[in-house]
PDB file of C-alpha atoms in Angstrom:
ATOM      1  CA  MET A 300      84.585  27.579 113.565  1.00  0.00           C
ATOM      2  CA  ARG A 301      85.961  24.380 115.039  1.00  0.00           C
ATOM      3  CA  GLU A 302      84.353  24.998 118.446  1.00  0.00           C
ATOM      4  CA  TYR A 303      80.907  25.335 116.843  1.00  0.00           C
ATOM      5  CA  LYS A 304      81.047  22.021 114.994  1.00  0.00           C
ATOM      6  CA  THR A 305      78.921  20.110 117.561  1.00  0.00           C
ATOM      7  CA  SER A 306      76.353  22.895 117.826  1.00  0.00           C
ATOM      8  CA  ILE A 307      75.981  23.092 114.059  1.00  0.00           C
ATOM      9  CA  LEU A 308      75.590  19.308 113.807  1.00  0.00           C
ATOM     10  CA  ILE A 309      72.895  19.279 116.517  1.00  0.00           C
ATOM     11  CA  GLY A 310      71.120  22.167 114.783  1.00  0.00           C
ATOM     12  CA  ILE A 311      71.136  20.359 111.431  1.00  0.00           C
ATOM     13  CA  ILE A 312      69.817  17.171 113.040  1.00  0.00           C
ATOM     14  CA  TYR A 313      67.059  19.102 114.845  1.00  0.00           C
ATOM     15  CA  ILE A 314      65.982  21.018 111.748  1.00  0.00           C
ATOM     16  CA  SER A 315      65.831  17.838 109.692  1.00  0.00           C
ATOM     17  CA  ALA A 316      63.877  16.070 112.466  1.00  0.00           C
ATOM     18  CA  PHE A 317      61.553  19.075 112.712  1.00  0.00           C
ATOM     19  CA  THR A 318      60.950  18.918 108.979  1.00  0.00           C
ATOM     20  CA  PHE A 319      60.359  15.193 108.592  1.00  0.00           C
ATOM     21  CA  ILE A 320      59.120  13.873 111.964  1.00  0.00           C
ATOM     22  CA  HIS A 321      55.627  14.973 113.014  1.00  0.00           C
ATOM     23  CA  PHE A 322      56.206  14.167 116.715  1.00  0.00           C
ATOM     24  CA  VAL A 323      59.138  16.594 116.951  1.00  0.00           C
ATOM     25  CA  ARG A 324      57.073  19.316 115.296  1.00  0.00           C
ATOM     26  CA  THR A 325      54.214  18.752 117.752  1.00  0.00           C
ATOM     27  CA  ILE A 326      56.472  18.911 120.818  1.00  0.00           C
ATOM     28  CA  THR A 327      58.173  22.043 119.491  1.00  0.00           C
ATOM     29  CA  VAL A 328      54.885  23.885 118.948  1.00  0.00           C
ATOM     30  CA  ILE A 329      53.561  22.842 122.379  1.00  0.00           C
ATOM     31  CA  THR A 330      56.784  24.022 124.035  1.00  0.00           C
ATOM     32  CA  ALA A 331      56.600  27.355 122.192  1.00  0.00           C
ATOM     33  CA  LEU A 332      53.018  27.807 123.406  1.00  0.00           C
ATOM     34  CA  PHE A 333      54.144  26.974 126.954  1.00  0.00           C
ATOM     35  CA  LEU A 334      56.889  29.597 126.793  1.00  0.00           C
ATOM     36  CA  VAL A 335      54.436  32.231 125.567  1.00  0.00           C
ATOM     37  CA  LEU A 336      52.031  31.440 128.420  1.00  0.00           C
ATOM     38  CA  HIS A 337      54.841  31.361 130.984  1.00  0.00           C
ATOM     39  CA  PHE A 338      56.315  34.693 129.900  1.00  0.00           C
ATOM     40  CA  THR A 339      52.830  36.205 129.852  1.00  0.00           C
ATOM     41  CA  PHE A 340      52.256  35.070 133.445  1.00  0.00           C
ATOM     42  CA  ASN A 341      55.597  36.543 134.524  1.00  0.00           C
ATOM     43  CA  GLY A 342      54.757  39.744 132.652  1.00  0.00           C
ATOM     44  CA  VAL A 343      51.510  40.061 134.610  1.00  0.00           C
ATOM     45  CA  LEU A 344      53.467  39.672 137.849  1.00  0.00           C
ATOM     46  CA  VAL A 345      55.839  42.427 136.749  1.00  0.00           C
ATOM     47  CA  LEU A 346      52.906  44.712 135.928  1.00  0.00           C
ATOM     48  CA  LEU A 347      51.400  44.110 139.385  1.00  0.00           C
ATOM     49  CA  GLY A 348      54.617  45.350 140.973  1.00  0.00           C
ATOM     50  CA  LYS A 349      54.609  45.511 144.784  1.00  0.00           C
ATOM     51  CA  ARG A 350      51.352  43.587 145.079  1.00  0.00           C
ATOM     52  CA  ALA A 351      52.941  40.571 143.406  1.00  0.00           C
ATOM     53  CA  GLU A 352      55.853  40.254 145.852  1.00  0.00           C
ATOM     54  CA  LYS A 353      53.775  38.301 148.383  1.00  0.00           C
ATOM     55  CA  LEU A 354      52.480  35.995 145.645  1.00  0.00           C
ATOM     56  CA  HIS A 355      56.024  35.510 144.326  1.00  0.00           C
ATOM     57  CA  ARG A 356      57.298  34.585 147.802  1.00  0.00           C
ATOM     58  CA  ARG A 357      54.510  32.027 148.124  1.00  0.00           C
ATOM     59  CA  PHE A 358      55.469  30.496 144.761  1.00  0.00           C
ATOM     60  CA  VAL A 359      59.100  30.252 145.805  1.00  0.00           C
ATOM     61  CA  GLU A 360      58.422  28.816 149.284  1.00  0.00           C
ATOM     62  CA  THR A 361      55.941  26.174 148.164  1.00  0.00           C
ATOM     63  CA  HIS A 362      55.616  23.877 145.176  1.00  0.00           C
ATOM     64  CA  LEU A 363      53.198  26.202 143.399  1.00  0.00           C
ATOM     65  CA  ALA A 364      55.823  27.026 140.760  1.00  0.00           C
ATOM     66  CA  THR A 365      56.044  23.365 139.777  1.00  0.00           C
ATOM     67  CA  VAL A 366      52.266  23.030 139.727  1.00  0.00           C
ATOM     68  CA  LEU A 367      52.006  26.198 137.638  1.00  0.00           C
ATOM     69  CA  ALA A 368      54.590  24.958 135.129  1.00  0.00           C
ATOM     70  CA  LEU A 369      52.838  21.613 134.743  1.00  0.00           C
ATOM     71  CA  SER A 370      49.460  23.337 134.462  1.00  0.00           C
ATOM     72  CA  LEU A 371      50.714  25.760 131.830  1.00  0.00           C
ATOM     73  CA  TYR A 372      52.214  22.878 129.859  1.00  0.00           C
ATOM     74  CA  GLY A 373      48.861  21.090 130.099  1.00  0.00           C
ATOM     75  CA  VAL A 374      47.029  24.204 128.933  1.00  0.00           C
ATOM     76  CA  SER A 375      49.396  24.622 126.002  1.00  0.00           C
ATOM     77  CA  THR A 376      48.891  20.951 125.081  1.00  0.00           C
ATOM     78  CA  GLY A 377      45.130  21.475 125.240  1.00  0.00           C
ATOM     79  CA  ILE A 378      45.348  24.581 123.066  1.00  0.00           C
ATOM     80  CA  TYR A 379      47.401  22.698 120.505  1.00  0.00           C
ATOM     81  CA  PHE A 380      45.156  19.647 120.283  1.00  0.00           C
ATOM     82  CA  THR A 381      41.881  21.608 120.264  1.00  0.00           C
ATOM     83  CA  THR A 382      42.762  24.400 117.844  1.00  0.00           C
ATOM     84  CA  LEU A 383      46.184  24.324 116.213  1.00  0.00           C
ATOM     85  CA  LYS A 384      46.468  20.632 115.332  1.00  0.00           C
ATOM     86  CA  ASN A 385      44.332  21.084 112.228  1.00  0.00           C
ATOM     87  CA  PHE A 386      46.434  24.021 110.992  1.00  0.00           C
ATOM     88  CA  ILE A 387      49.962  22.741 111.581  1.00  0.00           C
TER      89      ILE A 387
END
């Protein structure tokens, strides 16, 4: 239990910040949306199989992966502020 003391303290601080600070809640929801979009994109690449290998190589060789990550984060921010902000 002693080795988990720092992790438990960070978890308690995060949960209390999530509960009481609106900014933390907003960033958490936007990041969750980003992860859903990112895993969906990777899932589509897996479903494409052999056809996606060339596209994957292009992403790795160039900076398209960085552009994609920033774009997906922007899309998730847009989704949050246009639809979910009123509900959360």
